[in-house]
Tab-separated table of C-alpha atoms in Angstrom:
chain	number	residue	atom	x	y	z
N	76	UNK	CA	6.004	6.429	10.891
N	77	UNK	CA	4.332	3.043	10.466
N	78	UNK	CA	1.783	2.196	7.518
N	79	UNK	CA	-0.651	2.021	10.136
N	80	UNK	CA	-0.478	5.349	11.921
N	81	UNK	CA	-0.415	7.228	8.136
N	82	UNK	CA	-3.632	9.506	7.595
N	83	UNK	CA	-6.216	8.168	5.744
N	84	UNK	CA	-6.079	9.728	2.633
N	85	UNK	CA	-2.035	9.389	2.418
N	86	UNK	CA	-2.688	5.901	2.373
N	87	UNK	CA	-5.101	6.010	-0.239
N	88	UNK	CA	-2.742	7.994	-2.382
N	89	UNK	CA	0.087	6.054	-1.695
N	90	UNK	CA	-1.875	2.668	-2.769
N	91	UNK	CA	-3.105	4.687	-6.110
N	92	UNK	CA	1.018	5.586	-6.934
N	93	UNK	CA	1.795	1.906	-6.274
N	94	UNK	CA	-1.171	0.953	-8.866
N	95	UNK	CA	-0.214	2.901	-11.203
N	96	UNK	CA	3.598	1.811	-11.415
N	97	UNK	CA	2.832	-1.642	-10.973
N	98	UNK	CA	2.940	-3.253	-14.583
N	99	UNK	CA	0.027	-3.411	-16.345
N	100	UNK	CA	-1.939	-6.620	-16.502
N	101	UNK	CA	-2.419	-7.418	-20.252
N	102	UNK	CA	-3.661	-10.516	-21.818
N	103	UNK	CA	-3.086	-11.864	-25.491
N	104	UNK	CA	-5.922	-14.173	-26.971
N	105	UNK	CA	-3.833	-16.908	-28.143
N	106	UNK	CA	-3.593	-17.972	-32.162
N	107	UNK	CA	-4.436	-21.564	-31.439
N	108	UNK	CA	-6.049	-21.838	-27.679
N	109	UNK	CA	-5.673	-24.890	-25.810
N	110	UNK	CA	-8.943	-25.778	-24.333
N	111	UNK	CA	-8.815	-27.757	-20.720
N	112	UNK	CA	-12.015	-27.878	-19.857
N	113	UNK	CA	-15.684	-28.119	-21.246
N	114	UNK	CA	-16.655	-25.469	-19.041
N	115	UNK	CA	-14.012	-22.940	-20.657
N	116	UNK	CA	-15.081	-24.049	-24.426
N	117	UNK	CA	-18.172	-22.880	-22.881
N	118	UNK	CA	-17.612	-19.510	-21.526
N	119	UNK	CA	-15.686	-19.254	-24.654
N	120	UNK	CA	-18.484	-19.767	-26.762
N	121	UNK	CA	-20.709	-17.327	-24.766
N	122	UNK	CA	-18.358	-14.695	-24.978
N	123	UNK	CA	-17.695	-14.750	-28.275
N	124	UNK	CA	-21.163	-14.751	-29.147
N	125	UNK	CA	-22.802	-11.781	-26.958
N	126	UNK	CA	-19.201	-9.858	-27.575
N	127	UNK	CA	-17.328	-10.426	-30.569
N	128	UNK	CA	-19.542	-11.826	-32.778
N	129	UNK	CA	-16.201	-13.884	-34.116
N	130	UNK	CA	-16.598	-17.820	-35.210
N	131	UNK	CA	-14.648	-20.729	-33.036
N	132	UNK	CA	-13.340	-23.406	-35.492
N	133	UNK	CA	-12.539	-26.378	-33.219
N	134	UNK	CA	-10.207	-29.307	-33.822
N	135	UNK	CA	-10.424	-32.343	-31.873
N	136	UNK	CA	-7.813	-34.432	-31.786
N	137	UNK	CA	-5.609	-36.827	-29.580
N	138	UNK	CA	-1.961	-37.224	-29.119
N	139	UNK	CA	-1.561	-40.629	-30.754
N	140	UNK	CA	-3.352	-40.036	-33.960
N	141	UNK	CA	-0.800	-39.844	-36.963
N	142	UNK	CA	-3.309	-37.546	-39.013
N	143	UNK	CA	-4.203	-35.228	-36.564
N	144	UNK	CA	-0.191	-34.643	-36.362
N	145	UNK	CA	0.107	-34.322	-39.731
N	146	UNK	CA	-2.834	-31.695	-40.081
N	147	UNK	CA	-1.965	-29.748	-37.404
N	148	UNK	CA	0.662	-27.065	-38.961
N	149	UNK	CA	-2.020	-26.997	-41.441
N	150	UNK	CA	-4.301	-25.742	-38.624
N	151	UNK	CA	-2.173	-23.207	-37.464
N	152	UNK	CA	-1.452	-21.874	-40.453
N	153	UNK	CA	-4.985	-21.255	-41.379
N	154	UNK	CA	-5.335	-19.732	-38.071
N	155	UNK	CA	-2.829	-17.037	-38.864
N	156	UNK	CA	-4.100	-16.397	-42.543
N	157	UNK	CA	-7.888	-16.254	-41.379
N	158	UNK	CA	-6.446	-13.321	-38.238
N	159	UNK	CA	-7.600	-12.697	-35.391
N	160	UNK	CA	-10.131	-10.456	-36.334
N	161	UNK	CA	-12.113	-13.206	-38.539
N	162	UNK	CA	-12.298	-15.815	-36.089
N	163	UNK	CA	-11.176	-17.826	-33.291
N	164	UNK	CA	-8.901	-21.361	-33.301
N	165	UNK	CA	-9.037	-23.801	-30.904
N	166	UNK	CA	-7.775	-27.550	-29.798
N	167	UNK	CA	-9.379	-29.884	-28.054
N	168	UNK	CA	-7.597	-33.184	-26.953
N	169	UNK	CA	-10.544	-35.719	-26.675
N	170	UNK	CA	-8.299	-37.450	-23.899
N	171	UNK	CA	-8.664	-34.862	-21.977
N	172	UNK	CA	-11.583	-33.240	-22.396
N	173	UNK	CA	-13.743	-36.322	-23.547
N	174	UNK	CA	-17.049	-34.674	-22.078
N	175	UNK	CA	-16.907	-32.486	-24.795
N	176	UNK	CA	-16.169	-35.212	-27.516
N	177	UNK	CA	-19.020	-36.732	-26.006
N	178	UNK	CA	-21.174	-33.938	-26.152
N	179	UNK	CA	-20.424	-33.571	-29.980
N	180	UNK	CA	-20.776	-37.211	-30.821
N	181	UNK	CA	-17.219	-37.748	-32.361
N	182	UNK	CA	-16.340	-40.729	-33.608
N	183	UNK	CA	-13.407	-40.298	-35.437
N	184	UNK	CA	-10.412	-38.056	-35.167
N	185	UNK	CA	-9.795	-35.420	-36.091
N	186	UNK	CA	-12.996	-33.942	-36.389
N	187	UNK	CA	-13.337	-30.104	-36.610
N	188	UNK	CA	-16.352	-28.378	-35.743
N	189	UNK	CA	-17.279	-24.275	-36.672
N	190	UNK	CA	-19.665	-22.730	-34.405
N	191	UNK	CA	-21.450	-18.891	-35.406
N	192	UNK	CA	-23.265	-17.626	-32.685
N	193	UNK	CA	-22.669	-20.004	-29.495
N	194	UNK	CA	-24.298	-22.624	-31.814
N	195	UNK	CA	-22.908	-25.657	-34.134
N	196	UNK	CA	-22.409	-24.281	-37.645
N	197	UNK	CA	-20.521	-26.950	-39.450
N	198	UNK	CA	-18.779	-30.314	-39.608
N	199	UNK	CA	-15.690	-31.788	-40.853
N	200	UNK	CA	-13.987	-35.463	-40.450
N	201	UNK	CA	-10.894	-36.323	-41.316
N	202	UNK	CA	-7.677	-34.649	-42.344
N	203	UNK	CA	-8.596	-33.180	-45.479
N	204	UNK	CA	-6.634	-29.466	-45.673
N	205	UNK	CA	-8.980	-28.251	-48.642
N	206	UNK	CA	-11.817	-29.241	-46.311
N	207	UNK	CA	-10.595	-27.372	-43.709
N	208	UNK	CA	-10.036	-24.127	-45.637
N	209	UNK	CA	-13.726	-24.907	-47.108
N	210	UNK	CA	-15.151	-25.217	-43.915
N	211	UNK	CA	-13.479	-21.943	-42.468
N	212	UNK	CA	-14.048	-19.494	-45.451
N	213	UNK	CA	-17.919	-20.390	-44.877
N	214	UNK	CA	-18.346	-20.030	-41.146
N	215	UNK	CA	-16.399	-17.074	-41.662
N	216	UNK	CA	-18.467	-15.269	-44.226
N	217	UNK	CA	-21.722	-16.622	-42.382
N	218	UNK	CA	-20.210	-14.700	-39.253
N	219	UNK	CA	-19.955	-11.265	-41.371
N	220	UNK	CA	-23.184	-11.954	-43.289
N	221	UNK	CA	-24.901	-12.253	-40.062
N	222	UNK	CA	-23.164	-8.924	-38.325
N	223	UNK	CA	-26.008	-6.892	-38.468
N	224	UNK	CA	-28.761	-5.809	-36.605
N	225	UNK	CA	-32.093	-3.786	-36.372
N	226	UNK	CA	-32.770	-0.870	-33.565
N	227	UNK	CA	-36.062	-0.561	-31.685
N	228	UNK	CA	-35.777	3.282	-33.306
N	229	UNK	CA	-35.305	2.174	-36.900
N	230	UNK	CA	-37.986	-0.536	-37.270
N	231	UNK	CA	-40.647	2.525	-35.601
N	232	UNK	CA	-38.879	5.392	-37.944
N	233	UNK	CA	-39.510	2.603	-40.879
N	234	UNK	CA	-42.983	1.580	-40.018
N	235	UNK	CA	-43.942	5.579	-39.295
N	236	UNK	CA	-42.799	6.158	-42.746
N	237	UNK	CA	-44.378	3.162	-45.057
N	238	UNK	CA	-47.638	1.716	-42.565
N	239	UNK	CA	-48.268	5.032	-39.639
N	240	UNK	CA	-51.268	2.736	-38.874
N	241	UNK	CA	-48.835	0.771	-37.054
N	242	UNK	CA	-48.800	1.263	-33.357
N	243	UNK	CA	-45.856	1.377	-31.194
N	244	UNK	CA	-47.185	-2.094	-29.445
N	245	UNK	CA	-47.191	-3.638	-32.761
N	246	UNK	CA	-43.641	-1.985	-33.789
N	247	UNK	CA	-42.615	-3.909	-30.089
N	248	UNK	CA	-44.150	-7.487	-31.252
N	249	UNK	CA	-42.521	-7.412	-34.321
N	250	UNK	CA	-39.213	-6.705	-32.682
N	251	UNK	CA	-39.642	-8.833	-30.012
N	252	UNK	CA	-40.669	-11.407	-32.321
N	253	UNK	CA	-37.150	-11.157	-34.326
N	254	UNK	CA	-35.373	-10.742	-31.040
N	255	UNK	CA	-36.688	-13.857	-29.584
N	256	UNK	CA	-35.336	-15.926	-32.770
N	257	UNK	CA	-31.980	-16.422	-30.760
N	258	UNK	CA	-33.947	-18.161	-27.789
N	259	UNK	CA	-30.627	-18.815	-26.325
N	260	UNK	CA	-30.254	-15.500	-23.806
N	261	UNK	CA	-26.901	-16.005	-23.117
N	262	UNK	CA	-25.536	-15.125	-26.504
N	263	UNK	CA	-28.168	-11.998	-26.752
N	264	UNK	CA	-28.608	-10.950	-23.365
N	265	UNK	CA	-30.075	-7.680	-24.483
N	266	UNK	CA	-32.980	-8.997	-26.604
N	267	UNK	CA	-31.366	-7.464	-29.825
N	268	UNK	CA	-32.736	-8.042	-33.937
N	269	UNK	CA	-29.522	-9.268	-35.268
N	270	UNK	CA	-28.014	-11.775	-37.203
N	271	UNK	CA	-29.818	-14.277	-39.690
N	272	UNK	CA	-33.567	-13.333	-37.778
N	273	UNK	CA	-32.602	-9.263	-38.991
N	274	UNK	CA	-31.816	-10.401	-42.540
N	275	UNK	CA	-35.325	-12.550	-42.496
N	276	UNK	CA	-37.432	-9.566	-41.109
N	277	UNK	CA	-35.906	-7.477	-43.787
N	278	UNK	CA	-36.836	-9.272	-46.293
N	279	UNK	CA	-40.347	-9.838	-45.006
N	280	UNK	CA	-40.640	-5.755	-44.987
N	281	UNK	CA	-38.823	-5.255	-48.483
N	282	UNK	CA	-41.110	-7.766	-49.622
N	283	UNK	CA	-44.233	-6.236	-47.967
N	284	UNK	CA	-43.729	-2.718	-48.838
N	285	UNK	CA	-40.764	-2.345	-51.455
N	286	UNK	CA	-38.989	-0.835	-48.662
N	287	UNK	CA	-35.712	-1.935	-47.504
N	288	UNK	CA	-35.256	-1.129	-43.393
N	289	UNK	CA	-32.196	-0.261	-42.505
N	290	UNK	CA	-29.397	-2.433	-40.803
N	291	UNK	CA	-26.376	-1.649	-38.961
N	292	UNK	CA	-23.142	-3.253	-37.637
N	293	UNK	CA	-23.440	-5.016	-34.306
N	294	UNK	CA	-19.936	-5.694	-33.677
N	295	UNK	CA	-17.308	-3.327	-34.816
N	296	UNK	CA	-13.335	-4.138	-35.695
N	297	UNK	CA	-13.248	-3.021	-32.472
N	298	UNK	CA	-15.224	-5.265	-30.750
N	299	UNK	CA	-13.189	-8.039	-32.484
N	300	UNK	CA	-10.006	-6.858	-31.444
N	301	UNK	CA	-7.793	-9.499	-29.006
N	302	UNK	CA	-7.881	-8.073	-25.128
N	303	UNK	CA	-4.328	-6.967	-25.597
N	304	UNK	CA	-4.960	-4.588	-28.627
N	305	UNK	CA	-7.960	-3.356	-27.227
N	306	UNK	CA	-6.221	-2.139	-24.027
N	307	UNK	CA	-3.403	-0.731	-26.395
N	308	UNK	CA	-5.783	1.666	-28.239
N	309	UNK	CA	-7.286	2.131	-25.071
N	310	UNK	CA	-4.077	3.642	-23.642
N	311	UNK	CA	-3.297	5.687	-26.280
N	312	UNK	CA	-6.863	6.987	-26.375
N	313	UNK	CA	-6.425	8.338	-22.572
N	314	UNK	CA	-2.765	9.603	-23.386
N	315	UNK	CA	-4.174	11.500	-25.783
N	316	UNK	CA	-7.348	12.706	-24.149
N	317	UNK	CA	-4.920	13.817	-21.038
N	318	UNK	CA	-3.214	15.862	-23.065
N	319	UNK	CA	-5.819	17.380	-24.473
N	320	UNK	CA	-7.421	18.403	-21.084
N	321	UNK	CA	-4.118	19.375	-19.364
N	322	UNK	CA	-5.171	22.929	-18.660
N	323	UNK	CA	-8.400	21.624	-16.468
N	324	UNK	CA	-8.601	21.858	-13.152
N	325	UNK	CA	-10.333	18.641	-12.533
N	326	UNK	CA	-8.257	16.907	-14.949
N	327	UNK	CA	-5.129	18.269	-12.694
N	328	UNK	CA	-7.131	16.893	-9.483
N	329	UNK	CA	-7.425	13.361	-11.217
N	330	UNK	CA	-3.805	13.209	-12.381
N	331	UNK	CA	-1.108	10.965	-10.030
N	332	UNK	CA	1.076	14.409	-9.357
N	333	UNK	CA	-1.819	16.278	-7.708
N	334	UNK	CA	-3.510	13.149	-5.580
N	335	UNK	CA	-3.222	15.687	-2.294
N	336	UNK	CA	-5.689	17.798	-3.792
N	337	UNK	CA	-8.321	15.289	-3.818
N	338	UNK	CA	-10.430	14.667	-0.949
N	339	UNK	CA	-10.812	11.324	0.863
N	340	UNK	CA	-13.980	10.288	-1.150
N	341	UNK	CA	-12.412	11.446	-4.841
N	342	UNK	CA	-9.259	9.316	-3.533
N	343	UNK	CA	-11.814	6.085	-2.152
N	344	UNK	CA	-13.476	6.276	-5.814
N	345	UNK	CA	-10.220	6.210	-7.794
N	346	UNK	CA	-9.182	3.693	-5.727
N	347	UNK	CA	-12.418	1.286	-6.728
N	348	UNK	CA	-11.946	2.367	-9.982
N	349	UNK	CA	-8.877	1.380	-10.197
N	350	UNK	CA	-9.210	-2.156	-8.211
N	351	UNK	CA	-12.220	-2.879	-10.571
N	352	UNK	CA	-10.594	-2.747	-13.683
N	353	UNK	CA	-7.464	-4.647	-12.295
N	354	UNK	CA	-9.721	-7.316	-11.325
N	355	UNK	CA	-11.359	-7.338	-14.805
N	356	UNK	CA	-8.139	-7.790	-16.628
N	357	UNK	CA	-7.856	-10.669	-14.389
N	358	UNK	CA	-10.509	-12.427	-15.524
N	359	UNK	CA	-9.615	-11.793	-18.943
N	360	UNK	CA	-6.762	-13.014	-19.261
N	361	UNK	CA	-8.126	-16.257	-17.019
N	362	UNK	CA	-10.610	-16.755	-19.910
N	363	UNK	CA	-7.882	-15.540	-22.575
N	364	UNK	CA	-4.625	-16.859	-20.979
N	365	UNK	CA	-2.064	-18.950	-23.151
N	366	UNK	CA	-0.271	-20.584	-20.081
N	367	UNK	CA	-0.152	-23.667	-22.801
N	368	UNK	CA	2.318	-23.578	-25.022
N	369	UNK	CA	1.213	-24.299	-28.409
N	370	UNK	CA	0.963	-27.711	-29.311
N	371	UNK	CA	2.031	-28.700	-25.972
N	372	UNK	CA	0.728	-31.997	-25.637
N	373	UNK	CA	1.082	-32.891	-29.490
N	374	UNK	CA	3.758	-35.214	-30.811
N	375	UNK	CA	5.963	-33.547	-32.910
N	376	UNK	CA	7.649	-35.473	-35.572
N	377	UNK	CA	11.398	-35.859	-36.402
N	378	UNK	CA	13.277	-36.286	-39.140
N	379	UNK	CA	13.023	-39.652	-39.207
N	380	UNK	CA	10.128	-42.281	-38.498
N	381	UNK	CA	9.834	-42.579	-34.883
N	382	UNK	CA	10.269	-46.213	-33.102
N	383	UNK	CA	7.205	-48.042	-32.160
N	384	UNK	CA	6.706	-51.503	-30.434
N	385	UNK	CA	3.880	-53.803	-31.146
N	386	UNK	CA	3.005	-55.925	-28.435
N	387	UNK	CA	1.292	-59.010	-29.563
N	388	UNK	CA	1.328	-60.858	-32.673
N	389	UNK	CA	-1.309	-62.697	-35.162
N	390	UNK	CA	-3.834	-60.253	-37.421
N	391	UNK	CA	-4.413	-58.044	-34.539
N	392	UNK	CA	-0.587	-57.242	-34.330
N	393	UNK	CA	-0.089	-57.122	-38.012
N	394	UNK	CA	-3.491	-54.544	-38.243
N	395	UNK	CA	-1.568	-52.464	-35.273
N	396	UNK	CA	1.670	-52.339	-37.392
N	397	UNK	CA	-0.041	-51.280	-40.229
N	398	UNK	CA	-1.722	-48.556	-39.008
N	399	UNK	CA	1.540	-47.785	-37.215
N	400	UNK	CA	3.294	-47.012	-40.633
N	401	UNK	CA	0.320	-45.923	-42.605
N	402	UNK	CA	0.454	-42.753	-39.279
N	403	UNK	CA	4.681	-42.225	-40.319
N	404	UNK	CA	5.667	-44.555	-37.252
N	405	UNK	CA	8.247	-47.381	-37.578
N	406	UNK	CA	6.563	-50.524	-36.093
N	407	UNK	CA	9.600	-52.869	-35.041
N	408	UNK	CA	9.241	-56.221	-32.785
N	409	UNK	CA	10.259	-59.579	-31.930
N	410	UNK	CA	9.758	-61.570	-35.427
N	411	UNK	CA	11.556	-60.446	-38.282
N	412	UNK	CA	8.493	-61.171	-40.872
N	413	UNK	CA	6.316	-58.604	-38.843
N	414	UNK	CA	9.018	-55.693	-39.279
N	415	UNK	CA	9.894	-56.653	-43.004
N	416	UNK	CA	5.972	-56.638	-43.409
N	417	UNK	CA	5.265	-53.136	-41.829
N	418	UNK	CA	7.983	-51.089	-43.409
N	419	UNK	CA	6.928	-52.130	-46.518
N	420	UNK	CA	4.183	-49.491	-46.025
């Protein structure tokens, strides 16, 4: 019998067995991420601002430039120290991607920029490591200073208890108010109190009517988690909540060793289900993928100073040299006064 002539429903079950012993589809959000594009810095920033709530320290940088080379293992190591679950590390080669330097004005490389909340936080130019770690440890406590928010039900359970004059359509301007602090709706596309405009309206009330309102946590460890450990818990979640529901009859319906009990519409659901969240983890790990090996287009020093010619002579071709061996290069040409000049430095 053909695939063609097979019943319906057979050949909706037999697609649902091939899903689920295909592998699974699992992305891991890189330590360092290699951005290609500005329109992927973007979606990263929007993401990580409506989902995570995490910081994006950027470096930009080029291949040629000696100090960018020499602060890069710096970079990656703060990366690892900071986690994953603090914030998010990224490179971006201005060669490539020099819409983006452009957009940031840089100048000079490298330049690293922090950014809380899809917006630009902080600054830093130049190489400077205790910089770097100075600039991190801020963004990253602004980021958990500003994970917080204020529920519709707590600012009208507050204002009930200290002003009951209030009315539920002033309770809604005030929150509305707060909520429209973060104009930009991308990063708060549910009009939520939160972050540095929830700390301000606190204080206002505290201030107003010795009364603290309460706060809560908008993003959880949870929420923070990289795509791959989130799908891990995940699967050990349903393991678990399978074999706690064994005994049901639906439960045995919805399990892949009873898929001829289910009728053609149970199996067509499943099926969408199942298609759905393939095609999400697709898309993940498109916006998460680490096709780019780390450091790929970097130079990566050797033992020993690397060869460089310099092409011209007179005080441009002297600068050049300099430069050269100032970066850990070994200028070498033509006229023996030019090399005995440059490795000097």
């Amino acid at each position: 019998m053909s695939w063609t002539t097979l019943p319906t429903a057979t050949a909706i079950a037999i697609t649902l067995l091939l899903l689920s012993s295909s592998p699974t589809f699992t992305s891991a959000r890189p330590l360092v991420r290699q951005i290609k594009s500005a329109h992927e810095f973007d979606r990263l920033l929007e993401k990580h601002a409506a989902t995570t709530g995490l910081p994006v320290i950027a470096d930009f940088y080029s291949d040629g430039c000696g100090p960018c080379r020499q602060i890069a293992p710096v970079f990656q190591q703060l990366a690892k120290d900071t986690t994953q679950l603090n914030a998010v590390f990224v490179k971006i080669n201005t060669q490539t991607v020099p819409d983006l330097a452009g957009r940031y004005n840089v100048r000079s490389i490298p330049t690293f920029f922090s950014f809380q909340d899809g917006k630009k936080f902080d600054v830093l130019n130049g190489a400077s490591q205790q910089g770097l770690q100075q600039m991190v440890d801020k963004v990253v406590i602004k980021s958990k200073k500003d994970n917080v928010k204020i529920s519709m039900e707590t600012l009208q359970a507050y204002y009930h208890e200290v002003d009951p004059t209030k009315t539920p359509e002033d309770v809604h301007k005030v929150y509305n108010k707060c909520a429209e602090m973060n104009r930009n709706l991308k990063f708060n596309p549910d009009k939520i109190c939160h972050g540095a405009a929830a700390l301000n309206l606190g204080k206002g009330l505290k201030k107003k009517y010795s009364k603290r309102v309460q706060t809560s946590v908008r993003f959880t460890q949870e929420d923070r988690k990289p795509t791959d450990a989130k799908k891990d818990d995940a699967g050990k979640t349903a393991h678990s909540s399978a074999s706690a529901s064994k005994g049901s009859d639906k439960s045995r319906q919805g399990s892949m060793s009873n898929l001829h009990l289910a009728s053609k519409e149970e199996l067509m659901e499943e099926l969408e289900k199942r298609l759905e969240a393939e095609e999400e983890a697709r898309e993940d790990d498109e916006l998460e993928e680490e096709d780019y090996a780390e450091f790929e287009h970097s130079y990566v020093p050797g033992d020993y100073p690397e060869r460089v010619t310099i092409i011209g002579g007179g005080p441009a071709g002297m600068s050049a040299a300099i430069y050269a061996a100032r970066a850990g290069l070994k200028p070498v040409g033509e006229f023996s006064l030019l090399v005995s000049s440059c490795t000097r430095f």
